mmCIF file of C-alpha atoms and ligand atoms in Angstrom:
data_model
loop_
_atom_site.group_PDB
_atom_site.id
_atom_site.type_symbol
_atom_site.label_atom_id
_atom_site.label_comp_id
_atom_site.label_asym_id
_atom_site.label_seq_id
_atom_site.Cartn_x
_atom_site.Cartn_y
_atom_site.Cartn_z
ATOM 1 C CA MET N 34 0.801 -0.871 18.919
ATOM 2 C CA GLU N 35 1.927 -1.507 14.865
ATOM 3 C CA VAL N 36 0.020 -0.344 12.379
ATOM 4 C CA THR N 37 0.338 -2.233 8.978
ATOM 5 C CA LEU N 38 -1.093 -0.585 5.669
ATOM 6 C CA SER N 39 -0.614 -2.806 1.980
ATOM 7 C CA VAL N 40 -0.438 0.368 -0.759
ATOM 8 C CA PRO N 41 -0.189 -1.331 -4.236
ATOM 9 C CA PHE N 42 2.242 -0.031 -6.734
ATOM 10 C CA GLY N 43 2.177 -0.807 -10.362
ATOM 11 C CA TYR N 44 5.157 -2.069 -12.627
ATOM 12 C CA GLU N 45 7.384 -2.186 -15.771
ATOM 13 C CA ALA N 46 6.994 -6.206 -16.530
ATOM 14 C CA ASN N 47 9.868 -7.692 -18.377
ATOM 15 C CA SER N 48 10.738 -11.166 -18.872
ATOM 16 C CA GLY N 49 13.539 -10.925 -16.245
ATOM 17 C CA THR N 50 10.008 -10.746 -13.971
ATOM 18 C CA GLU N 51 7.733 -12.732 -16.002
ATOM 19 C CA LYS N 52 10.466 -15.680 -15.592
ATOM 20 C CA LEU N 53 10.118 -15.235 -12.003
ATOM 21 C CA LEU N 54 7.235 -15.431 -11.265
ATOM 22 C CA ARG N 55 6.899 -18.519 -13.284
ATOM 23 C CA ASP N 56 9.316 -20.090 -11.656
ATOM 24 C CA PHE N 57 8.443 -19.336 -8.277
ATOM 25 C CA ARG N 58 4.349 -20.740 -9.247
ATOM 26 C CA ASP N 59 6.928 -24.526 -10.673
ATOM 27 C CA MET N 60 8.508 -24.059 -7.079
ATOM 28 C CA ILE N 61 4.793 -24.227 -5.194
ATOM 29 C CA ASN N 62 3.503 -26.547 -7.343
ATOM 30 C CA PHE N 63 7.332 -28.888 -6.647
ATOM 31 C CA CYS N 64 6.736 -28.428 -3.045
ATOM 32 C CA ILE N 65 3.379 -29.442 -3.238
ATOM 33 C CA GLU N 66 3.913 -32.689 -4.611
ATOM 34 C CA TYR N 67 6.848 -32.871 -2.800
ATOM 35 C CA ALA N 68 5.283 -32.759 0.646
ATOM 36 C CA LEU N 69 1.839 -35.547 -0.342
ATOM 37 C CA LYS N 70 4.433 -37.347 -1.331
ATOM 38 C CA ASN N 71 5.929 -37.493 1.724
ATOM 39 C CA ASN N 72 3.247 -37.065 3.689
ATOM 40 C CA ILE N 73 4.472 -33.837 5.395
ATOM 41 C CA THR N 74 2.259 -31.115 6.732
ATOM 42 C CA SER N 75 4.629 -28.898 8.918
ATOM 43 C CA TYR N 76 6.062 -26.279 7.062
ATOM 44 C CA ALA N 77 9.719 -26.330 9.207
ATOM 45 C CA ARG N 78 10.021 -30.235 8.066
ATOM 46 C CA LEU N 79 8.566 -29.314 4.309
ATOM 47 C CA ARG N 80 11.625 -26.838 4.392
ATOM 48 C CA LYS N 81 14.014 -28.884 5.978
ATOM 49 C CA SER N 82 13.542 -32.019 3.954
ATOM 50 C CA VAL N 83 12.429 -30.565 0.711
ATOM 51 C CA TYR N 84 15.868 -28.196 0.375
ATOM 52 C CA GLN N 85 17.990 -30.970 -1.011
ATOM 53 C CA GLU N 86 15.932 -31.211 -4.351
ATOM 54 C CA TRP N 87 14.893 -28.022 -4.623
ATOM 55 C CA LYS N 88 18.551 -26.733 -4.837
ATOM 56 C CA LEU N 89 18.883 -29.039 -7.719
ATOM 57 C CA ARG N 90 16.117 -27.962 -10.067
ATOM 58 C CA TRP N 91 16.360 -24.088 -9.402
ATOM 59 C CA ASP N 92 19.433 -22.185 -9.068
ATOM 60 C CA TYR N 93 17.434 -19.625 -6.689
ATOM 61 C CA SER N 94 18.673 -17.815 -3.533
ATOM 62 C CA THR N 95 17.120 -20.259 -0.465
ATOM 63 C CA HIS N 96 14.822 -17.913 0.353
ATOM 64 C CA PHE N 97 12.863 -18.773 -2.414
ATOM 65 C CA CYS N 98 12.105 -22.166 -1.123
ATOM 66 C CA HIS N 99 11.118 -20.909 2.334
ATOM 67 C CA SER N 100 8.349 -19.152 0.726
ATOM 68 C CA ALA N 101 7.353 -21.447 -1.878
ATOM 69 C CA CYS N 102 7.270 -23.925 1.207
ATOM 70 C CA LEU N 103 5.123 -21.239 2.707
ATOM 71 C CA VAL N 104 2.733 -20.551 0.455
ATOM 72 C CA ALA N 105 2.863 -24.627 -0.184
ATOM 73 C CA THR N 106 1.744 -25.999 3.431
ATOM 74 C CA SER N 107 -1.099 -23.147 2.933
ATOM 75 C CA MET N 108 -2.499 -24.498 -0.134
ATOM 76 C CA LEU N 109 -2.150 -28.013 1.154
ATOM 77 C CA LYS N 110 -4.019 -26.738 4.654
ATOM 78 C CA GLY N 111 -7.169 -25.543 2.928
ATOM 79 C CA TRP N 112 -7.713 -28.043 0.446
ATOM 80 C CA ARG N 113 -7.138 -31.110 3.429
ATOM 81 C CA ARG N 114 -9.983 -29.159 4.986
ATOM 82 C CA LEU N 115 -12.221 -28.892 1.579
ATOM 83 C CA LYS N 116 -11.195 -33.181 1.134
ATOM 84 C CA ARG N 117 -12.628 -33.462 4.785
ATOM 85 C CA LYS N 118 -15.608 -32.179 3.784
ATOM 86 C CA GLY N 119 -15.891 -33.673 0.286
ATOM 87 C CA VAL N 120 -15.741 -30.691 -1.677
ATOM 88 C CA ALA N 121 -11.692 -30.599 -2.872
ATOM 89 C CA LYS N 122 -11.534 -30.103 -6.484
ATOM 90 C CA GLY N 123 -8.945 -32.609 -8.002
ATOM 91 C CA GLU N 124 -6.478 -34.998 -6.659
ATOM 92 C CA LYS N 125 -4.206 -32.286 -5.202
ATOM 93 C CA PRO N 126 -4.156 -28.279 -5.064
ATOM 94 C CA ILE N 127 -2.667 -26.541 -7.824
ATOM 95 C CA ALA N 128 -0.766 -23.296 -7.848
ATOM 96 C CA ARG N 129 -1.700 -21.311 -11.293
ATOM 97 C CA LYS N 130 -2.421 -17.912 -10.528
ATOM 98 C CA LEU N 131 0.817 -16.278 -10.897
ATOM 99 C CA PHE N 132 2.713 -14.320 -7.651
ATOM 100 C CA ILE N 133 5.509 -14.754 -5.048
ATOM 101 C CA CYS N 134 5.178 -13.580 -1.302
ATOM 102 C CA PHE N 135 8.666 -12.086 -1.072
ATOM 103 C CA ASP N 136 10.656 -13.122 1.854
ATOM 104 C CA PRO N 137 11.751 -10.244 3.835
ATOM 105 C CA GLN N 138 15.607 -11.014 3.060
ATOM 106 C CA LEU N 139 14.913 -11.066 -0.801
ATOM 107 C CA VAL N 140 13.533 -7.596 -1.155
ATOM 108 C CA LYS N 141 14.970 -4.445 -0.801
ATOM 109 C CA PHE N 142 12.886 -1.379 -0.652
ATOM 110 C CA GLU N 143 14.232 1.279 -2.647
ATOM 111 C CA GLY N 144 11.441 4.147 -2.823
ATOM 112 C CA HIS N 145 10.601 3.740 -6.754
ATOM 113 C CA ARG N 146 12.454 0.675 -7.380
ATOM 114 C CA LEU N 147 12.361 -3.161 -5.471
ATOM 115 C CA ARG N 148 16.016 -4.837 -5.625
ATOM 116 C CA ILE N 149 15.547 -8.624 -5.293
ATOM 117 C CA SER N 150 17.621 -11.062 -4.827
ATOM 118 C CA VAL N 151 17.751 -13.438 -6.630
ATOM 119 C CA LYS N 152 20.667 -15.184 -5.999
ATOM 120 C CA SER N 153 24.281 -13.974 -4.247
ATOM 121 C CA ARG N 154 25.317 -10.893 -5.926
ATOM 122 C CA LYS N 155 22.670 -11.286 -8.601
ATOM 123 C CA PHE N 156 19.495 -9.438 -8.582
ATOM 124 C CA LEU N 157 16.731 -7.996 -10.793
ATOM 125 C CA TYR N 158 15.454 -4.687 -10.824
ATOM 126 C CA ILE N 159 12.255 -3.648 -10.406
ATOM 127 C CA LYS N 160 10.731 -0.105 -11.238
ATOM 128 C CA LEU N 161 7.306 0.895 -10.025
ATOM 129 C CA LYS N 162 4.868 3.204 -11.327
ATOM 130 C CA PHE N 163 3.564 5.351 -8.805
ATOM 131 C CA GLY N 164 0.883 8.280 -8.245
ATOM 132 C CA ASP N 165 0.687 10.978 -5.303
ATOM 133 C CA TYR N 166 -1.140 8.385 -3.157
ATOM 134 C CA GLN N 167 2.338 6.210 -3.003
ATOM 135 C CA LYS N 168 4.647 9.094 -2.713
ATOM 136 C CA LYS N 169 3.210 9.641 0.620
ATOM 137 C CA PHE N 170 4.388 6.471 1.746
ATOM 138 C CA ILE N 171 7.847 6.737 -0.233
ATOM 139 C CA GLU N 172 8.276 10.130 1.498
ATOM 140 C CA GLY N 173 7.525 8.580 4.778
ATOM 141 C CA TRP N 174 9.726 5.486 4.424
ATOM 142 C CA LYS N 175 12.916 7.747 3.872
ATOM 143 C CA ASN N 176 12.151 9.699 6.451
ATOM 144 C CA GLY N 177 12.036 6.720 8.499
ATOM 145 C CA GLU N 178 8.669 6.737 10.064
ATOM 146 C CA LEU N 179 7.222 4.019 8.121
ATOM 147 C CA LYS N 180 8.883 0.500 7.210
ATOM 148 C CA VAL N 181 8.407 -1.810 4.684
ATOM 149 C CA GLY N 182 7.224 -5.471 5.497
ATOM 150 C CA GLU N 183 6.407 -9.052 3.359
ATOM 151 C CA VAL N 184 6.299 -7.878 0.138
ATOM 152 C CA PHE N 185 3.616 -9.452 -2.467
ATOM 153 C CA MET N 186 3.804 -9.919 -6.027
ATOM 154 C CA ASN N 187 1.866 -10.799 -8.807
ATOM 155 C CA GLY N 188 1.422 -10.297 -13.056
ATOM 156 C CA THR N 189 0.498 -6.572 -12.917
ATOM 157 C CA ARG N 190 1.053 -5.036 -9.410
ATOM 158 C CA VAL N 191 3.087 -4.618 -6.366
ATOM 159 C CA LEU N 192 1.351 -4.827 -3.017
ATOM 160 C CA ILE N 193 3.938 -3.324 -0.419
ATOM 161 C CA PRO N 194 2.834 -3.199 3.051
ATOM 162 C CA PHE N 195 3.934 -0.244 4.889
ATOM 163 C CA ARG N 196 4.534 -0.562 8.654
ATOM 164 C CA LYS N 197 4.110 2.468 11.737
ATOM 165 C CA ASP N 198 4.804 2.959 15.133
ATOM 166 C CA VAL N 199 1.926 4.783 16.889
ATOM 167 C CA ASP N 200 1.237 6.101 19.755
ATOM 168 C CA LEU N 201 -2.338 4.690 20.971
ATOM 169 C CA SER N 202 -1.924 7.021 23.850
ATOM 170 C CA ASN N 203 -5.185 7.816 26.091
ATOM 171 C CA PRO N 204 -6.632 11.050 24.525
ATOM 172 C CA SER N 205 -8.720 13.577 26.874
ATOM 173 C CA ASP N 206 -11.386 13.863 24.368
ATOM 174 C CA TRP N 207 -13.531 11.652 22.213
ATOM 175 C CA ILE N 208 -16.126 11.895 19.003
ATOM 176 C CA ALA N 209 -18.442 9.917 17.935
ATOM 177 C CA ILE N 210 -19.175 9.200 13.914
ATOM 178 C CA ASP N 211 -22.410 8.346 13.272
ATOM 179 C CA VAL N 212 -23.002 6.913 9.497
ATOM 180 C CA ASN N 213 -26.437 7.217 7.974
ATOM 181 C CA GLU N 214 -28.242 7.261 4.820
ATOM 182 C CA SER N 215 -27.886 10.761 3.783
ATOM 183 C CA ASN N 216 -24.921 12.141 6.088
ATOM 184 C CA VAL N 217 -22.230 11.774 8.759
ATOM 185 C CA THR N 218 -22.258 13.531 12.007
ATOM 186 C CA ALA N 219 -19.641 13.361 14.121
ATOM 187 C CA VAL N 220 -20.090 14.733 17.542
ATOM 188 C CA SER N 221 -16.865 15.358 20.412
ATOM 189 C CA THR N 222 -17.089 15.522 24.206
ATOM 190 C CA ASN N 223 -16.072 19.183 24.162
ATOM 191 C CA PRO N 224 -19.440 20.403 23.207
ATOM 192 C CA HIS N 225 -19.535 20.854 19.386
ATOM 193 C CA ALA N 226 -20.885 18.310 16.228
ATOM 194 C CA ILE N 227 -20.213 18.530 13.495
ATOM 195 C CA GLN N 228 -22.105 16.957 10.099
ATOM 196 C CA PHE N 229 -20.571 16.260 6.793
ATOM 197 C CA LYS N 230 -23.241 15.837 3.984
ATOM 198 C CA THR N 231 -22.972 13.130 1.938
ATOM 199 C CA ASN N 232 -24.777 12.123 -1.400
ATOM 200 C CA LEU N 233 -23.735 8.939 -1.173
ATOM 201 C CA ARG N 234 -27.573 7.979 -2.030
ATOM 202 C CA GLU N 235 -27.654 10.058 -4.483
ATOM 203 C CA ILE N 236 -24.954 7.855 -6.155
ATOM 204 C CA ARG N 237 -26.655 4.696 -6.106
ATOM 205 C CA SER N 238 -29.819 6.093 -6.868
ATOM 206 C CA THR N 239 -28.465 7.954 -10.171
ATOM 207 C CA TYR N 240 -26.862 4.271 -10.859
ATOM 208 C CA PHE N 241 -29.461 1.812 -9.759
ATOM 209 C CA GLU N 242 -31.916 3.687 -12.631
ATOM 210 C CA LYS N 243 -29.582 3.626 -14.782
ATOM 211 C CA ARG N 244 -28.533 -0.021 -14.338
ATOM 212 C CA ARG N 245 -32.083 -0.792 -14.640
ATOM 213 C CA ARG N 246 -32.257 1.029 -17.978
ATOM 214 C CA ILE N 247 -29.520 -0.666 -19.357
ATOM 215 C CA GLN N 248 -31.185 -4.340 -18.238
ATOM 216 C CA ARG N 249 -34.112 -3.389 -20.082
ATOM 217 C CA LEU N 250 -32.206 -2.728 -22.981
ATOM 218 C CA GLY N 251 -30.262 -6.457 -23.002
ATOM 219 C CA LYS N 252 -33.079 -8.100 -24.211
ATOM 220 C CA ASN N 253 -32.846 -6.883 -27.785
ATOM 221 C CA ASN N 254 -29.131 -5.902 -27.040
ATOM 222 C CA PRO N 255 -27.248 -8.448 -24.950
ATOM 223 C CA PHE N 256 -24.082 -7.748 -25.642
ATOM 224 C CA THR N 257 -24.134 -3.630 -25.388
ATOM 225 C CA SER N 258 -26.227 -3.764 -21.956
ATOM 226 C CA LYS N 259 -23.881 -6.577 -20.844
ATOM 227 C CA ARG N 260 -20.551 -4.103 -21.780
ATOM 228 C CA LEU N 261 -22.272 -1.397 -19.998
ATOM 229 C CA MET N 262 -23.799 -2.830 -17.021
ATOM 230 C CA GLU N 263 -19.938 -3.448 -16.304
ATOM 231 C CA LYS N 264 -18.787 0.160 -16.703
ATOM 232 C CA TYR N 265 -21.077 1.280 -14.642
ATOM 233 C CA SER N 266 -20.781 -0.699 -12.034
ATOM 234 C CA ARG N 267 -16.604 -0.369 -12.107
ATOM 235 C CA ARG N 268 -17.896 3.917 -12.033
ATOM 236 C CA GLU N 269 -20.102 3.671 -9.286
ATOM 237 C CA LYS N 270 -17.454 1.394 -7.074
ATOM 238 C CA ASN N 271 -15.100 4.214 -8.032
ATOM 239 C CA ARG N 272 -17.405 6.822 -7.383
ATOM 240 C CA VAL N 273 -18.432 5.440 -3.756
ATOM 241 C CA LYS N 274 -14.716 4.640 -2.813
ATOM 242 C CA ASP N 275 -13.944 7.905 -3.782
ATOM 243 C CA LEU N 276 -16.159 9.198 -1.753
ATOM 244 C CA CYS N 277 -15.838 7.004 1.389
ATOM 245 C CA HIS N 278 -12.054 7.676 0.603
ATOM 246 C CA LYS N 279 -12.317 11.980 1.218
ATOM 247 C CA LEU N 280 -15.531 11.710 3.777
ATOM 248 C CA SER N 281 -13.257 9.554 6.175
ATOM 249 C CA LYS N 282 -10.343 11.389 5.631
ATOM 250 C CA SER N 283 -11.809 14.623 6.617
ATOM 251 C CA MET N 284 -13.250 13.196 9.873
ATOM 252 C CA VAL N 285 -9.863 12.083 10.768
ATOM 253 C CA ASP N 286 -8.251 14.858 10.184
ATOM 254 C CA PHE N 287 -10.752 17.211 12.064
ATOM 255 C CA ALA N 288 -10.015 14.547 14.896
ATOM 256 C CA LYS N 289 -6.547 15.009 15.061
ATOM 257 C CA GLN N 290 -6.237 18.703 14.996
ATOM 258 C CA HIS N 291 -8.401 18.368 18.107
ATOM 259 C CA GLY N 292 -6.459 14.768 18.764
ATOM 260 C CA PHE N 293 -9.859 13.449 19.642
ATOM 261 C CA GLY N 294 -10.212 9.777 20.279
ATOM 262 C CA ILE N 295 -13.019 7.935 17.913
ATOM 263 C CA VAL N 296 -15.883 6.517 18.813
ATOM 264 C CA LEU N 297 -18.225 4.309 16.229
ATOM 265 C CA GLU N 298 -21.035 2.493 15.977
ATOM 266 C CA ASP N 299 -20.392 -1.219 16.205
ATOM 267 C CA LEU N 300 -22.519 -3.069 13.050
ATOM 268 C CA LYS N 301 -22.581 -6.834 13.764
ATOM 269 C CA ASN N 302 -25.816 -6.419 14.513
ATOM 270 C CA MET N 303 -27.076 -3.360 12.217
ATOM 271 C CA ARG N 304 -28.755 -5.306 9.603
ATOM 272 C CA ARG N 305 -30.189 -7.814 11.357
ATOM 273 C CA ARG N 306 -31.796 -5.974 14.036
ATOM 274 C CA ILE N 307 -33.779 -3.198 11.323
ATOM 275 C CA ASN N 308 -36.598 -4.082 10.096
ATOM 276 C CA TYR N 309 -36.829 -2.987 6.739
ATOM 277 C CA SER N 310 -39.072 -3.928 2.987
ATOM 278 C CA LYS N 311 -36.824 -4.840 -0.137
ATOM 279 C CA ARG N 312 -36.209 -1.388 -1.143
ATOM 280 C CA MET N 313 -34.779 -0.377 2.538
ATOM 281 C CA ASN N 314 -32.689 -3.405 1.945
ATOM 282 C CA ARG N 315 -31.277 -2.653 -1.291
ATOM 283 C CA ARG N 316 -30.566 0.987 -0.119
ATOM 284 C CA LEU N 317 -29.303 -0.363 3.398
ATOM 285 C CA HIS N 318 -26.849 -3.456 1.527
ATOM 286 C CA SER N 319 -25.785 -1.195 -0.801
ATOM 287 C CA LEU N 320 -24.194 1.575 1.505
ATOM 288 C CA PRO N 321 -20.963 1.538 2.425
ATOM 289 C CA TYR N 322 -20.984 1.481 6.423
ATOM 290 C CA ARG N 323 -17.785 -0.721 7.197
ATOM 291 C CA LYS N 324 -15.595 0.419 3.961
ATOM 292 C CA ILE N 325 -16.785 4.117 5.387
ATOM 293 C CA GLN N 326 -15.550 3.069 9.291
ATOM 294 C CA PHE N 327 -12.835 0.622 7.868
ATOM 295 C CA TYR N 328 -11.684 3.825 6.277
ATOM 296 C CA ILE N 329 -11.207 5.513 9.303
ATOM 297 C CA GLU N 330 -9.866 2.778 11.796
ATOM 298 C CA TYR N 331 -7.095 2.968 9.034
ATOM 299 C CA LYS N 332 -6.469 5.983 8.901
ATOM 300 C CA ALA N 333 -7.218 7.132 12.315
ATOM 301 C CA ASN N 334 -4.440 4.886 13.873
ATOM 302 C CA LEU N 335 -2.027 5.870 11.307
ATOM 303 C CA SER N 336 -2.157 9.419 12.690
ATOM 304 C CA GLY N 337 -2.109 7.692 16.393
ATOM 305 C CA LEU N 338 -5.511 8.347 17.287
ATOM 306 C CA PRO N 339 -7.638 4.900 19.103
ATOM 307 C CA VAL N 340 -10.537 3.546 17.721
ATOM 308 C CA GLU N 341 -13.023 2.929 19.965
ATOM 309 C CA TYR N 342 -16.321 0.483 18.620
ATOM 310 C CA VAL N 343 -19.630 0.505 21.090
ATOM 311 C CA ASP N 344 -22.864 -1.346 21.066
ATOM 312 C CA ALA N 345 -25.866 0.957 19.079
ATOM 313 C CA LYS N 346 -29.335 -0.760 20.554
ATOM 314 C CA PHE N 347 -31.348 2.079 20.971
ATOM 315 C CA SER N 348 -28.700 4.903 20.186
ATOM 316 C CA SER N 349 -31.748 6.840 18.423
ATOM 317 C CA SER N 350 -34.241 5.936 21.132
ATOM 318 C CA LEU N 351 -33.375 7.021 24.496
ATOM 319 C CA CYS N 352 -32.154 10.481 25.677
ATOM 320 C CA PRO N 353 -28.733 10.414 25.959
ATOM 321 C CA ILE N 354 -28.541 12.822 29.279
ATOM 322 C CA CYS N 355 -31.507 11.055 31.474
ATOM 323 C CA GLY N 356 -31.883 7.956 29.736
ATOM 324 C CA GLY N 357 -35.094 8.405 29.480
ATOM 325 C CA ARG N 358 -37.597 7.390 26.358
ATOM 326 C CA LEU N 359 -37.301 9.681 23.115
ATOM 327 C CA ALA N 360 -40.260 11.114 20.970
ATOM 328 C CA SER N 361 -40.464 12.266 17.819
ATOM 329 C CA ASN N 362 -40.727 16.798 17.448
ATOM 330 C CA GLY N 363 -40.761 17.333 13.886
ATOM 331 C CA HIS N 364 -38.413 15.934 11.195
ATOM 332 C CA ARG N 365 -35.811 14.508 12.018
ATOM 333 C CA ILE N 366 -35.791 16.164 15.582
ATOM 334 C CA LEU N 367 -36.325 13.910 18.488
ATOM 335 C CA LYS N 368 -37.611 15.307 22.195
ATOM 336 C CA CYS N 369 -37.296 13.683 25.650
ATOM 337 C CA LYS N 370 -40.764 13.416 27.579
ATOM 338 C CA ALA N 371 -38.595 12.669 30.862
ATOM 339 C CA CYS N 372 -35.936 16.071 31.192
ATOM 340 C CA GLY N 373 -36.908 18.240 27.737
ATOM 341 C CA PHE N 374 -34.233 17.811 25.607
ATOM 342 C CA GLU N 375 -34.481 18.031 22.143
ATOM 343 C CA GLU N 376 -32.143 17.730 19.511
ATOM 344 C CA ASP N 377 -31.323 16.356 15.817
ATOM 345 C CA ARG N 378 -31.553 12.793 15.896
ATOM 346 C CA ASP N 379 -28.288 11.986 14.379
ATOM 347 C CA VAL N 380 -26.522 13.826 16.919
ATOM 348 C CA ILE N 381 -28.304 12.125 20.086
ATOM 349 C CA ALA N 382 -27.261 8.871 18.392
ATOM 350 C CA CYS N 383 -23.926 10.287 18.603
ATOM 351 C CA LEU N 384 -24.685 11.340 22.152
ATOM 352 C CA ASN N 385 -25.194 8.025 22.845
ATOM 353 C CA LEU N 386 -22.444 6.208 21.211
ATOM 354 C CA LEU N 387 -19.811 9.118 23.247
ATOM 355 C CA LYS N 388 -21.490 8.102 26.465
ATOM 356 C CA ARG N 389 -21.227 4.150 26.469
ATOM 357 C CA ASN N 390 -17.905 4.120 25.326
ATOM 358 C CA PRO N 391 -15.626 2.621 27.832
ATOM 359 C CA ARG N 392 -13.072 4.727 28.044
ATOM 360 C CA CYS N 393 -14.845 7.697 28.497
ATOM 361 C CA GLY N 394 -18.384 7.515 28.838
ATOM 362 C CA GLY N 395 -20.529 8.671 31.673
ATOM 363 C CA PRO N 396 -19.564 12.162 33.094
ATOM 364 C CA ARG N 397 -17.404 13.057 30.022
ATOM 365 C CA CYS N 398 -20.972 12.625 27.974
ATOM 366 C CA PRO N 399 -21.924 16.283 27.397
ATOM 367 C CA ARG N 400 -24.256 17.589 29.380
ATOM 368 C CA LYS N 401 -24.880 20.328 27.262
ATOM 369 C CA PRO N 402 -26.566 19.962 23.740
ATOM 370 C CA PRO N 403 -23.641 20.510 20.929
ATOM 371 C CA MET N 404 -23.035 23.860 19.482
ATOM 372 C CA LYS N 405 -22.927 23.626 15.184
ATOM 373 C CA LEU N 406 -19.766 24.438 13.923
HETATM 374 ZN ZN1 ZN Q 26 -34.697 13.257 28.804
#
């Protein structure tokens, strides 16, 4: 299986990059007009028939024509769909933003810079800016583990997709990870549980209070209020994102160390399923469950660990050992009426996820209560 991760880099813009971006935007708009005028909808036909006229206007590698045609056809496709619904704006779609999707033939990634073939034997070098995060990928590319895919560039950034071939083989043991409001719990088929305590809730409620105060300020001082609001929203977003990265990293590192496959709860129906008040609504929707899962999944896949999603219905109300109903037995502890099994509710949720994993379920589910690490 191949896993791709797009990594953003800053770059040193100059007159050369600016001209390239503007020219590419003009090419897209030119291709759009040409396609509309000649009633062309397919990429292959557009590419073939526009080429002569394109060549008269621009002195660039042919691959730029291909890329511009590709963008133009996809923009036209989206615009036609809107037009059918009667909500398209204007007579034709227009490319306004500055960006380029480079044909792989045009770009050579050289670690610290990109080499763009503007035309034959004429190159434009783009110096990349990066930190420790990007360095890891450059290292991986240098020692041949990672390949570079189709590069995307806009006025401020370059997105470089790194591809890796991974062997998502069948692990003998699995770990289920349950994310809830206050902590992240992980239980593996080898009997032990680990709990990662998080302060997600704390961050959210702190910033919620802050926002509320700023809103009150807004009545007298709307300008300052708006500025403060933006500042705190950004800060909150960054702190939560950072936390999600750290959490998912420590979990995936743990799984990798032991060679565990990862089981996650399928969140598709979760929000609909829970009957919640307005206050609960804010708390639930502000929790980045999906974000944590997404980070876990890609970090796991990059490490060659498989990820399975399973239905989490009743995962905290049925006994993972005998399937009987569970009753509350003190704070966060659940007890089975039928077999007497007793555990922390988060651990129980994980045990149920493990049991439902089609690739390890049933007999591999631990029979004994997990030990705490
Ligand atoms: Zn039971």
